[in-house]
mmCIF file of C-alpha atoms and ligand atoms in Angstrom:
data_model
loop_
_atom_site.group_PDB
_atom_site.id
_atom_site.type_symbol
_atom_site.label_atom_id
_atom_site.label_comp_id
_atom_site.label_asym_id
_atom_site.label_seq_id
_atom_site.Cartn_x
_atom_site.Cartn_y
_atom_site.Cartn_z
ATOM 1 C CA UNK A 1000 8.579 -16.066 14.302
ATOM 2 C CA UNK A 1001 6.984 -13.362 12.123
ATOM 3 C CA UNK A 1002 4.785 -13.222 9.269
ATOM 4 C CA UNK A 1003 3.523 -10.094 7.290
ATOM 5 C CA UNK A 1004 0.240 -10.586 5.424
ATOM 6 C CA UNK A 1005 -0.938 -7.969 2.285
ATOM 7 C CA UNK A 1006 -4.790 -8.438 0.893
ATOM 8 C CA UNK A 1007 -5.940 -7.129 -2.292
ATOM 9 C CA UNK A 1008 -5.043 -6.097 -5.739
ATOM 10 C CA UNK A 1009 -2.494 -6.979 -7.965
ATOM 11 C CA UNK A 1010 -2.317 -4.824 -11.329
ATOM 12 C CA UNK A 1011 -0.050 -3.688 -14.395
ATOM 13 C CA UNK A 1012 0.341 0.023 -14.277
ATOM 14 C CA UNK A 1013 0.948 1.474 -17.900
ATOM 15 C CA UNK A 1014 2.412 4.861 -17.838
ATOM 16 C CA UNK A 1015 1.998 7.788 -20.366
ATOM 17 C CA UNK A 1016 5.706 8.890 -21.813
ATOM 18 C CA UNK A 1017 4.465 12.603 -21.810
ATOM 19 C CA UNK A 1018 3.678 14.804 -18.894
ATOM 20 C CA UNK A 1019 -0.115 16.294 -19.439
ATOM 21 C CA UNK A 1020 -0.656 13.954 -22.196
ATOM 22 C CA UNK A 1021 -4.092 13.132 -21.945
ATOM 23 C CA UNK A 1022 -5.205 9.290 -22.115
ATOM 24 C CA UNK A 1023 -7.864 10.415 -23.905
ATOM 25 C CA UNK A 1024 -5.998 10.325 -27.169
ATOM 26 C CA UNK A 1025 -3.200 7.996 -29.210
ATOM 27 C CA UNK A 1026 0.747 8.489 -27.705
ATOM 28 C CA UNK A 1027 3.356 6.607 -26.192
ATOM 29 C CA UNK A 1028 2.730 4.192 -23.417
ATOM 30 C CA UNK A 1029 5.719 3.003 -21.580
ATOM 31 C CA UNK A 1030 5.438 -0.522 -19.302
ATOM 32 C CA UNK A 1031 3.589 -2.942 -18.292
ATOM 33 C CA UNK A 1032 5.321 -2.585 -14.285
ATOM 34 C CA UNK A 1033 4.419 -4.696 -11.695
ATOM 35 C CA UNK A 1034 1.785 -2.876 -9.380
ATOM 36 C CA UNK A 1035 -0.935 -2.576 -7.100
ATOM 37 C CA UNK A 1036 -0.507 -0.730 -3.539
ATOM 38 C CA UNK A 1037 -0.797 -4.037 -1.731
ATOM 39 C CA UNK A 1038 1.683 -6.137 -3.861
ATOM 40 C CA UNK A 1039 4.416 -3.063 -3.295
ATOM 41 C CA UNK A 1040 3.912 -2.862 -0.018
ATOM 42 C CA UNK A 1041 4.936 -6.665 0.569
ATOM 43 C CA UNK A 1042 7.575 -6.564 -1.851
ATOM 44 C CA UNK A 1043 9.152 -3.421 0.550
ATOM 45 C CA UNK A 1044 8.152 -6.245 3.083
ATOM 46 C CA UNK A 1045 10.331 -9.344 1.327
ATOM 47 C CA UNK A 1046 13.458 -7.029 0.787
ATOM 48 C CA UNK A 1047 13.740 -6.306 4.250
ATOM 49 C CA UNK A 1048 14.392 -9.865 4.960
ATOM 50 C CA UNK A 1049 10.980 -10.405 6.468
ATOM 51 C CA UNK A 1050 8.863 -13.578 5.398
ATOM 52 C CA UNK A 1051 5.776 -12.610 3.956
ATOM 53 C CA UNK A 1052 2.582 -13.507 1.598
ATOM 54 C CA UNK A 1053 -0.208 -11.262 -0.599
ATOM 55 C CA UNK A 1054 -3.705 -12.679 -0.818
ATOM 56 C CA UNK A 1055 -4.420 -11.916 -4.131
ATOM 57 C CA UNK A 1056 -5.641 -12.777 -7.654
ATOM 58 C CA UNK A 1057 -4.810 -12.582 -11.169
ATOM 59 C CA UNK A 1058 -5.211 -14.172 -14.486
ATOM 60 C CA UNK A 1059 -3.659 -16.314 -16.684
ATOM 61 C CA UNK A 1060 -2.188 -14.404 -18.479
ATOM 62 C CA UNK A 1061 1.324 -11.945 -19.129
ATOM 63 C CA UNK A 1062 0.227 -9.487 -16.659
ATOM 64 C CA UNK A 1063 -0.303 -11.606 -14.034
ATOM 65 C CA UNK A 1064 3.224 -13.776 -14.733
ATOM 66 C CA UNK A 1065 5.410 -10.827 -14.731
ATOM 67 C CA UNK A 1066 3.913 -9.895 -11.334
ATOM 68 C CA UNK A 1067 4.086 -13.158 -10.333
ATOM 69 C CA UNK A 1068 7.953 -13.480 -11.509
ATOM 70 C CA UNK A 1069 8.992 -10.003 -9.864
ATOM 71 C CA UNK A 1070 6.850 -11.279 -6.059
ATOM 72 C CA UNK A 1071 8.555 -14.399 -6.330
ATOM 73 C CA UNK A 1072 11.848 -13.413 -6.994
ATOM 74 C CA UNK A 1073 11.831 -10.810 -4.156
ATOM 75 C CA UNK A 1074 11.171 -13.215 -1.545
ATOM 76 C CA UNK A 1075 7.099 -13.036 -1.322
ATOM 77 C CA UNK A 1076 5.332 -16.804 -1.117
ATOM 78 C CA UNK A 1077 2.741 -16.329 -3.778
ATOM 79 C CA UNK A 1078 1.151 -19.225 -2.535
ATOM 80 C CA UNK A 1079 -1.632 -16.732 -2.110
ATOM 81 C CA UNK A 1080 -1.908 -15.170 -5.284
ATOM 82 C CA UNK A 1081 -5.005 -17.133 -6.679
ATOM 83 C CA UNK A 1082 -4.957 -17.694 -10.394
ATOM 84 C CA UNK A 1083 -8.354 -17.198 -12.083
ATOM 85 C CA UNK A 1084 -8.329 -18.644 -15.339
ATOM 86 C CA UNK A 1085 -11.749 -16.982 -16.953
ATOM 87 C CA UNK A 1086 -10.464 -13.507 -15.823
ATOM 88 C CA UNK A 1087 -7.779 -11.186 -17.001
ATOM 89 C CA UNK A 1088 -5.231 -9.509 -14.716
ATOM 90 C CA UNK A 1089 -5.682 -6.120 -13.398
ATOM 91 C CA UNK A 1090 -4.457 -2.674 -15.384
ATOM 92 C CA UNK A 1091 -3.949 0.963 -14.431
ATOM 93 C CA UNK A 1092 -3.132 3.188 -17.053
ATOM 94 C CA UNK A 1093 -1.498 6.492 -15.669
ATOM 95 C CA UNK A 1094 -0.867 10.140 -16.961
ATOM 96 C CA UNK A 1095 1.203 12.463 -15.292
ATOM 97 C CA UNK A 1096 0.561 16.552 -14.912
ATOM 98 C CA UNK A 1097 3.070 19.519 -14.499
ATOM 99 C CA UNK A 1098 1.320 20.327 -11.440
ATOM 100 C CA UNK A 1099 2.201 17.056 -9.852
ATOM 101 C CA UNK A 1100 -1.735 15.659 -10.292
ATOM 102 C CA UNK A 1101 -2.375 12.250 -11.870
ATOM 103 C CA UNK A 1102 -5.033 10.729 -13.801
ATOM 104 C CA UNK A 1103 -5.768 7.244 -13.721
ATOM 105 C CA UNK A 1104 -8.071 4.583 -15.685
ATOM 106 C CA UNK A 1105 -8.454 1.813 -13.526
ATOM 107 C CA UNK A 1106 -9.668 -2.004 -14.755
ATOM 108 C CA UNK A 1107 -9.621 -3.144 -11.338
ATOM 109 C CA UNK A 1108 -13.198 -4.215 -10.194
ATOM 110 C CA UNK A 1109 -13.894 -6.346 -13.438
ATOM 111 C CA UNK A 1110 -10.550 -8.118 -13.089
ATOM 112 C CA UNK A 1111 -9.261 -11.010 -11.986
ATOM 113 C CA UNK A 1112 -8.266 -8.676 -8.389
ATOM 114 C CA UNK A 1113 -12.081 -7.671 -8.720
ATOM 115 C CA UNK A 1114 -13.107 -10.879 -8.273
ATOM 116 C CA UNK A 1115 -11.296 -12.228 -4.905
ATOM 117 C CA UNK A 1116 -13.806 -13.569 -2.529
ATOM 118 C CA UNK A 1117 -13.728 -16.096 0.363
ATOM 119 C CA UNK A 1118 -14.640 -18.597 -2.507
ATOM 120 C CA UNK A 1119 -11.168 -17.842 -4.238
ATOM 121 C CA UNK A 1120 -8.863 -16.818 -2.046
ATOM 122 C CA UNK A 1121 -6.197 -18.798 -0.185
ATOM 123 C CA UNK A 1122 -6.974 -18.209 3.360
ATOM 124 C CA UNK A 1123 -4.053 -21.305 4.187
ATOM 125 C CA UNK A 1124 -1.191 -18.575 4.191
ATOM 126 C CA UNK A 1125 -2.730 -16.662 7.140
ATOM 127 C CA UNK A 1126 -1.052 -19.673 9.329
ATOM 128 C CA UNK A 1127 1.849 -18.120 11.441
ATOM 129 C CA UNK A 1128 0.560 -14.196 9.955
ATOM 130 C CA UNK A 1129 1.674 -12.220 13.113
ATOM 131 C CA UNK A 1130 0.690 -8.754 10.962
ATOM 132 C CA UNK A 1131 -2.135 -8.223 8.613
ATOM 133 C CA UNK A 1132 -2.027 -5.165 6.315
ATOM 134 C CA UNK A 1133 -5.281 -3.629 4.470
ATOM 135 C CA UNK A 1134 -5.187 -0.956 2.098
ATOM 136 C CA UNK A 1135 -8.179 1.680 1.815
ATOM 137 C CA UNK A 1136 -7.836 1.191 -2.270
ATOM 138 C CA UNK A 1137 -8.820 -2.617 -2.233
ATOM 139 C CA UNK A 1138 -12.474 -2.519 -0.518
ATOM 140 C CA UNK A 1139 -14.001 -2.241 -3.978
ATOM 141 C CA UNK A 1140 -16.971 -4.552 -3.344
ATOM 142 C CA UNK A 1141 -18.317 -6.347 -0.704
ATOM 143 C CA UNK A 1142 -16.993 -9.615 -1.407
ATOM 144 C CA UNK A 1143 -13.062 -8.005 -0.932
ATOM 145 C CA UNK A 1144 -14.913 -5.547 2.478
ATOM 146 C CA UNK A 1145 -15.944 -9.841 4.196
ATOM 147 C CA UNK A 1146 -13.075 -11.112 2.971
ATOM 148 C CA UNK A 1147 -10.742 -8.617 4.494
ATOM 149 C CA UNK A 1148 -13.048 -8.350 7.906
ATOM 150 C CA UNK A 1149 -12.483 -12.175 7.825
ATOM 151 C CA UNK A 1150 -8.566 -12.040 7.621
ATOM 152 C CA UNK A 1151 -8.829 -9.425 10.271
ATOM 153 C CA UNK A 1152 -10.710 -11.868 12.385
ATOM 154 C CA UNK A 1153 -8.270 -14.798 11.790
ATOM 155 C CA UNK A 1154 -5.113 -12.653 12.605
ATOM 156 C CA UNK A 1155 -6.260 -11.066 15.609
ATOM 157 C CA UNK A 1156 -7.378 -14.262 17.235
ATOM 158 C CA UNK A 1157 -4.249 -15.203 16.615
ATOM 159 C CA UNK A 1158 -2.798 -11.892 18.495
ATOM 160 C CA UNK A 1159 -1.636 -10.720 15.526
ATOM 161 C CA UNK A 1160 -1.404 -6.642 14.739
ATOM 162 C CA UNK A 1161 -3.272 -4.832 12.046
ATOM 163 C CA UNK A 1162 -1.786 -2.096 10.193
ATOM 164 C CA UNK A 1163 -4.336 0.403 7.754
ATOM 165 C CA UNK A 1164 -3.256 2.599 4.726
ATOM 166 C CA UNK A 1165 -6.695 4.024 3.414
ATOM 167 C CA UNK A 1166 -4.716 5.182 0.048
ATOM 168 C CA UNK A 1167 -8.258 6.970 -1.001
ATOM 169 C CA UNK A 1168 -7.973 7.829 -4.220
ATOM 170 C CA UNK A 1169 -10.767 10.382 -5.531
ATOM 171 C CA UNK A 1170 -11.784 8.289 -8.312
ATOM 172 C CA UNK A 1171 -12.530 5.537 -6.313
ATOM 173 C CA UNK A 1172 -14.449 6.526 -3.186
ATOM 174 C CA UNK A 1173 -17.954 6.222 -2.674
ATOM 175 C CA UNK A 1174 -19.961 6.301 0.211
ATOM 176 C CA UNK A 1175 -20.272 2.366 0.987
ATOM 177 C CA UNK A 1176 -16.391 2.309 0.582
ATOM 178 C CA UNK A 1177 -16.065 5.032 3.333
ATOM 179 C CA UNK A 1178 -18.308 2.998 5.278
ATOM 180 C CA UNK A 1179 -16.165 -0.045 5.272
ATOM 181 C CA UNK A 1180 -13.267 1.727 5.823
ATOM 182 C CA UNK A 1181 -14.659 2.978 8.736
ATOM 183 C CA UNK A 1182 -14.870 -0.613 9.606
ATOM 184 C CA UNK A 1183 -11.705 -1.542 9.080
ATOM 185 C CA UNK A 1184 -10.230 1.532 11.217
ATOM 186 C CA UNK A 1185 -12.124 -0.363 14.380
ATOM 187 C CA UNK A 1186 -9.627 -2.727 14.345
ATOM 188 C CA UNK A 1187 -6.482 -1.141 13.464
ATOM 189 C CA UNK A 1188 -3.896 -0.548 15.338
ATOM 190 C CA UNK A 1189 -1.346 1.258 13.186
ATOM 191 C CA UNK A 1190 -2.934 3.738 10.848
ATOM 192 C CA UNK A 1191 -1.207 5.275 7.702
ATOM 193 C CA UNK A 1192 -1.944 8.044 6.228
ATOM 194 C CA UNK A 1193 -1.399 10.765 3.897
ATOM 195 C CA UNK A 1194 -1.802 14.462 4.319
ATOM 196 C CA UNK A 1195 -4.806 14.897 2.749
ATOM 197 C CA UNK A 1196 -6.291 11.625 4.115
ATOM 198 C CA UNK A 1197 -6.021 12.362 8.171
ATOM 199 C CA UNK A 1198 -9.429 13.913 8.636
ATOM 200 C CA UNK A 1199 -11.570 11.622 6.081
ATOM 201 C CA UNK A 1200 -12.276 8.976 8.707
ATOM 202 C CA UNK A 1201 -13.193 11.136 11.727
ATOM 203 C CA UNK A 1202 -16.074 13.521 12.527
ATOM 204 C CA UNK A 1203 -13.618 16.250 13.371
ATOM 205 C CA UNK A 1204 -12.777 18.757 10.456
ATOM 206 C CA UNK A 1205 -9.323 19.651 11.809
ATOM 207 C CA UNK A 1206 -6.267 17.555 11.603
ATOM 208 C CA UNK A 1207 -5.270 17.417 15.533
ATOM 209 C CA UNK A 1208 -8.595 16.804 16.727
ATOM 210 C CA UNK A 1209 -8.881 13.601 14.011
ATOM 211 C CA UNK A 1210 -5.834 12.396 15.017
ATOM 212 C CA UNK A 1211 -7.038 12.056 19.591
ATOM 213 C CA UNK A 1212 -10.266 10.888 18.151
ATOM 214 C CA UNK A 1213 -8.556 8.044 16.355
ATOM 215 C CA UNK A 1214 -6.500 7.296 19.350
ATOM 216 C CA UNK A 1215 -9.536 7.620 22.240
ATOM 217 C CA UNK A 1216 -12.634 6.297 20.326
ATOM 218 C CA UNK A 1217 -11.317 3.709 17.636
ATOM 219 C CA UNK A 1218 -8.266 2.611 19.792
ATOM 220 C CA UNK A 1219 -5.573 2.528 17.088
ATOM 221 C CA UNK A 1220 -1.994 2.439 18.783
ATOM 222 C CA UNK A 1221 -0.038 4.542 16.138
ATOM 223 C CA UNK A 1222 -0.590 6.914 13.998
ATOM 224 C CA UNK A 1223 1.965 7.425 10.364
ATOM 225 C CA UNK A 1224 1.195 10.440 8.925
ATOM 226 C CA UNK A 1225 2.808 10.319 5.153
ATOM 227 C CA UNK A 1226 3.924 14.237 4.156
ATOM 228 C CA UNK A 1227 5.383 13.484 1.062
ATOM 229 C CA UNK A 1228 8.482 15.761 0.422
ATOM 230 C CA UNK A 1229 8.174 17.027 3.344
ATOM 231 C CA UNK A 1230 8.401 13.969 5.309
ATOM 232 C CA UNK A 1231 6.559 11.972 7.493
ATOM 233 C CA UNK A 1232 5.307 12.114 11.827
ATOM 234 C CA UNK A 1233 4.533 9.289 14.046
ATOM 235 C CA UNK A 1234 1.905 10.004 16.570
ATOM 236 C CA UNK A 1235 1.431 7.707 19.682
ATOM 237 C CA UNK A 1236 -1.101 8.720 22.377
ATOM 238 C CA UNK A 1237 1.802 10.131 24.097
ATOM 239 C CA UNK A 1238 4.470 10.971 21.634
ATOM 240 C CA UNK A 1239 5.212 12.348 18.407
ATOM 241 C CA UNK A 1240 8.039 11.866 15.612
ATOM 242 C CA UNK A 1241 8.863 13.770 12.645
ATOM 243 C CA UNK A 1242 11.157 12.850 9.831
ATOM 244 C CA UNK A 1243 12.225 15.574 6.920
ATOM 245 C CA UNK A 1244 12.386 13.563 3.510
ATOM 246 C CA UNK A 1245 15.629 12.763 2.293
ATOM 247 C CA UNK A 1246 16.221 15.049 -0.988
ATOM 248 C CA UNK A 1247 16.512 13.009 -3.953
ATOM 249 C CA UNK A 1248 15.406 13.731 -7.776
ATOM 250 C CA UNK A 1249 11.700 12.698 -7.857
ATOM 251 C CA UNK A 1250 11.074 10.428 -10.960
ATOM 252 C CA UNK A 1251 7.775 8.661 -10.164
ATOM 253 C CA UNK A 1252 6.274 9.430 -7.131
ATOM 254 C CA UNK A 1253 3.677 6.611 -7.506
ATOM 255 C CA UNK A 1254 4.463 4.067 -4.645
ATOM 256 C CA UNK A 1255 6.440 5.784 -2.423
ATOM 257 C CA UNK A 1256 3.763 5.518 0.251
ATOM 258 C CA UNK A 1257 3.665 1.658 -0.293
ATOM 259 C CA UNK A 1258 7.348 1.141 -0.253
ATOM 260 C CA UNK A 1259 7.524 3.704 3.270
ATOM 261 C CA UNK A 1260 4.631 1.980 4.282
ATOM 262 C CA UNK A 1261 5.659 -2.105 3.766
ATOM 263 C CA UNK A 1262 9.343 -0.422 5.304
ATOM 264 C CA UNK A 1263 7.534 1.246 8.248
ATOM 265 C CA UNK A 1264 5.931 -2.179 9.028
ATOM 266 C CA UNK A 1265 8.932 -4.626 8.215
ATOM 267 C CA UNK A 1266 10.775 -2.556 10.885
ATOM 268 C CA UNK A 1267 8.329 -2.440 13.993
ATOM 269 C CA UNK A 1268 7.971 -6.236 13.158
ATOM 270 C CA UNK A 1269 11.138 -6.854 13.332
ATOM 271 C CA UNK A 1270 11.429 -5.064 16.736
ATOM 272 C CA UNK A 1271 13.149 -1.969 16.045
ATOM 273 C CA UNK A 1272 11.517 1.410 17.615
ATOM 274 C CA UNK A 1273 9.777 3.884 16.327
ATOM 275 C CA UNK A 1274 12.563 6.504 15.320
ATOM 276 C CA UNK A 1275 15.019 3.384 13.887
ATOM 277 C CA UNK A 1276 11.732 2.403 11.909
ATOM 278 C CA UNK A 1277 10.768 6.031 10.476
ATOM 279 C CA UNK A 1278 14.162 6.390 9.469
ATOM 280 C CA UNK A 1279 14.516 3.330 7.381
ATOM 281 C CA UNK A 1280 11.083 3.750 5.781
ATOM 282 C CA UNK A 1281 11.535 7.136 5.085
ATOM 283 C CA UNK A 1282 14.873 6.322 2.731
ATOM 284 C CA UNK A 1283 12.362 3.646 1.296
ATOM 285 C CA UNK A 1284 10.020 5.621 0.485
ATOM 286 C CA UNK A 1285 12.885 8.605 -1.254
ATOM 287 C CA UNK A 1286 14.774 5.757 -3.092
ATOM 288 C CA UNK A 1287 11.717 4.471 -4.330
ATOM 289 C CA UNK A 1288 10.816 8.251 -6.009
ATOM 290 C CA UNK A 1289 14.027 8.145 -8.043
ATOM 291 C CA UNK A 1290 12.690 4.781 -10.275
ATOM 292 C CA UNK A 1291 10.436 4.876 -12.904
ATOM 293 C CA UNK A 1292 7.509 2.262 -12.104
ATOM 294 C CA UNK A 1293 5.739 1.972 -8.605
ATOM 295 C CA UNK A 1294 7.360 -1.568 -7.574
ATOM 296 C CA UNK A 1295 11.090 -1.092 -9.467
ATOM 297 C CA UNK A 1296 12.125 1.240 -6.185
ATOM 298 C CA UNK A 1297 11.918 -1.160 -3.632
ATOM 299 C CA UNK A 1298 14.941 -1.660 -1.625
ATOM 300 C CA UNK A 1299 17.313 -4.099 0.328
ATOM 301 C CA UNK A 1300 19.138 -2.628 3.260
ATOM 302 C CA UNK A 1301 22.132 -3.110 1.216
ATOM 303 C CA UNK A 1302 20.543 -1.104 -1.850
ATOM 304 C CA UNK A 1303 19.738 1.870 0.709
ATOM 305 C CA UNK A 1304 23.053 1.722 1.904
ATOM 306 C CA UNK A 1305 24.753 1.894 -1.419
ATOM 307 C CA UNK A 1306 21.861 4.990 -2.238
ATOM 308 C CA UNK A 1307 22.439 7.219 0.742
ATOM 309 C CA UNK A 1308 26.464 7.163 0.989
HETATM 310 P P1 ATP B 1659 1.018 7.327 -2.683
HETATM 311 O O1 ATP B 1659 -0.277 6.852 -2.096
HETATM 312 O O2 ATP B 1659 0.856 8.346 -3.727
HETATM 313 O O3 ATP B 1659 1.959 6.229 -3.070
HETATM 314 P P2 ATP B 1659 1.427 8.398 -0.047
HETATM 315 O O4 ATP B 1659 0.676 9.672 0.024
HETATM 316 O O5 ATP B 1659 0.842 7.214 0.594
HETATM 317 O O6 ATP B 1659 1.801 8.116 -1.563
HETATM 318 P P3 ATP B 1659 3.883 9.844 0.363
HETATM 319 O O7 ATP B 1659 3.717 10.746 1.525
HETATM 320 O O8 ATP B 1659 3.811 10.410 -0.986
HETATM 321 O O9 ATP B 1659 2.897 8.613 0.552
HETATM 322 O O10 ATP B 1659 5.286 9.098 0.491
HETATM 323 C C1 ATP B 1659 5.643 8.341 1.635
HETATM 324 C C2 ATP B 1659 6.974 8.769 2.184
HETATM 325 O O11 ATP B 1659 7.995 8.599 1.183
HETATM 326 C C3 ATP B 1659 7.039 10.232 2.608
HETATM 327 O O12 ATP B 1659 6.576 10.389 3.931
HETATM 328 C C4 ATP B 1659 8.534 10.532 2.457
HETATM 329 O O13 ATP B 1659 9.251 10.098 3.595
HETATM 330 C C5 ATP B 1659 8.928 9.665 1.252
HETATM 331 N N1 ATP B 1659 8.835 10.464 0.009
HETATM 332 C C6 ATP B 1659 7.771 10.585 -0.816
HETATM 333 N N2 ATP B 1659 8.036 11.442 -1.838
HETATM 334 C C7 ATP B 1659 9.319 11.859 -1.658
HETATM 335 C C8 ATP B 1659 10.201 12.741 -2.369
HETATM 336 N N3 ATP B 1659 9.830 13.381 -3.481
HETATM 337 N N4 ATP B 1659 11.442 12.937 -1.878
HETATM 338 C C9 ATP B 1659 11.843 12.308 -0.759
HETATM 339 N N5 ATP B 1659 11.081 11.484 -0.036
HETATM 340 C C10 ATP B 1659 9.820 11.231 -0.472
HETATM 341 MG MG1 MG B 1660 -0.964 6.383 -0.062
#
């Protein structure tokens, strides 16, 4: 039996029509899409036919139903989705740049996501988790930072695996946050991520020297090193694998780590090696570029399939 567990937020991401349109003045919005780099991840997770929960929260309200709708009809239980009835469901609005940057306003700390605690949150579906995953981007306070160190706690008594994304967005980090993901990285034992992320956790400036410290002094097992277009390596303490990306016409790159990421994990849960793994995430995470909308790209292996023929 296996179980993968995702903690943290759950949001509506509402997307400017125009590139370089600046959300600073009146234009065309286009969504609300389901969102939230934890809830993509475990919807990756739930197509790939493994079984799977979120602990999150939401309100009552239209943003949190059609997030709700979209988990459930995936495959997630959203037994863990708490629904907070004096708070209002997460948002992102998003503006896109020619030179590939985004720009994001975030109502994420004073929504209902902002406000999951140990008092709120619906520790039940941790029974039978045999993989926890945390994402750098949810450790907004320090109610989220016990709660997650808690989960942690639960699934690895329970010999259960914990995989990291640290999905550090410059907007959001501050010092306290780099200080619990620091934390987090002490008990991780596949770590994920991106380019520009690889040397923010260690006390080495170069890239290589990052990656031994993460395998000698914090212990983490794996290393998945997201490259974007140009693909993605896997780094063990005695091997490494590289992937090119598939070439596909990039729509929205916004989730493709989550969807690679929830793919990458699905895959070594389910047993299959390394290579098998990086290969099926990495056609995640290309399919996933061609939708617009971070969660309307995740796939089935059927849906891959039918994509890369
Ligand atoms: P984000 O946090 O912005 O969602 P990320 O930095 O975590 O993204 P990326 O490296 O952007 O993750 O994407 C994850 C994987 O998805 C890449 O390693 C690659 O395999 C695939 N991928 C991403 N963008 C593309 C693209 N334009 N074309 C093909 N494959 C892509
Ligand atoms: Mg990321």
């Amino acid at each position: 039996m296996m179980k993968i567990v995702s903690l943290g937020e759950i949001v509506v991401e509402i997307m400017a029509t125009e590139i370089n349109q600046p959300l600073s003045e009146t234009g065309l919005f286009s969504g609300p899409f389901p969102s939230g780099a934890p809830a993509i991840f475990i919807d990756q997770v739930a197509k790939l036919g493994v079984d799977c929960s979120i602990i999150s929260a939401v309100g009552n309200d239209g943003f949190g139903d059609i997030n709700l709708k979209r988990l459930r009809k995936d495959g997630v239980d959203i037994e863990g989705i708490s629904v907070l009835e004096d708070e209002v469901t997460g948002s992102a609005f998003v503006t896109y740049h020619s030179n590939g940057d985004r720009d994001f306003i975030f109502n994420i700390s004073k929504a209902a996501c902002g406000h999951l605690s140990l008092e709120n949150a619906n520790l039940d579906v941790l029974s039978g988790c045999t993989h926890l995953h945390i994402m750098g981007s949810s450790l907004i306070n320090q109610n989220i930072v016990d709660l997650c160190l808690t989960t942690i706690d639960i699934v690895k008594n329970n010999q259960g695996k914990v995989s990291f994304d640290p999905n550090i967005r410059k907007e959001l980090l501050n010092d306290n946050m780099k200080a619990s993901l620091t934390k987090i990285l002490e008990s991780t034992d596949i770590y994920m991520p991106s380019e520009a992320e690889v040397t923010v956790l260690s006390s080495f400036d170069s890239d290589d020297a990052a990656i031994a410290e993460y395998f000698s002094h914090f212990k983490v097992s794996e290393i998945v090193l997201k490259q974007g277009s140009k693909g993605a390596t896997v780094f063990t303490p005695n091997s490494t694998s590289t992937i090119a990306a598939f070439l596909v016409d990039e729509i929205d790159p916004t989730g493709a780590g989550d969807c690679f990421g929830g793919a990458y994990i699905a895959c070594r849960v389910k047993g299959m090696n390394i290579d098998e793994s990086l290969s099926i995430a990495a056609q995640c995470g290309a399919r996933s570029v061609t939708f617009k909308g971070p969660m309307e790209g995740t796939s089935t292996l059927e849906e891959l399939l039918d994509f890369f023929q």
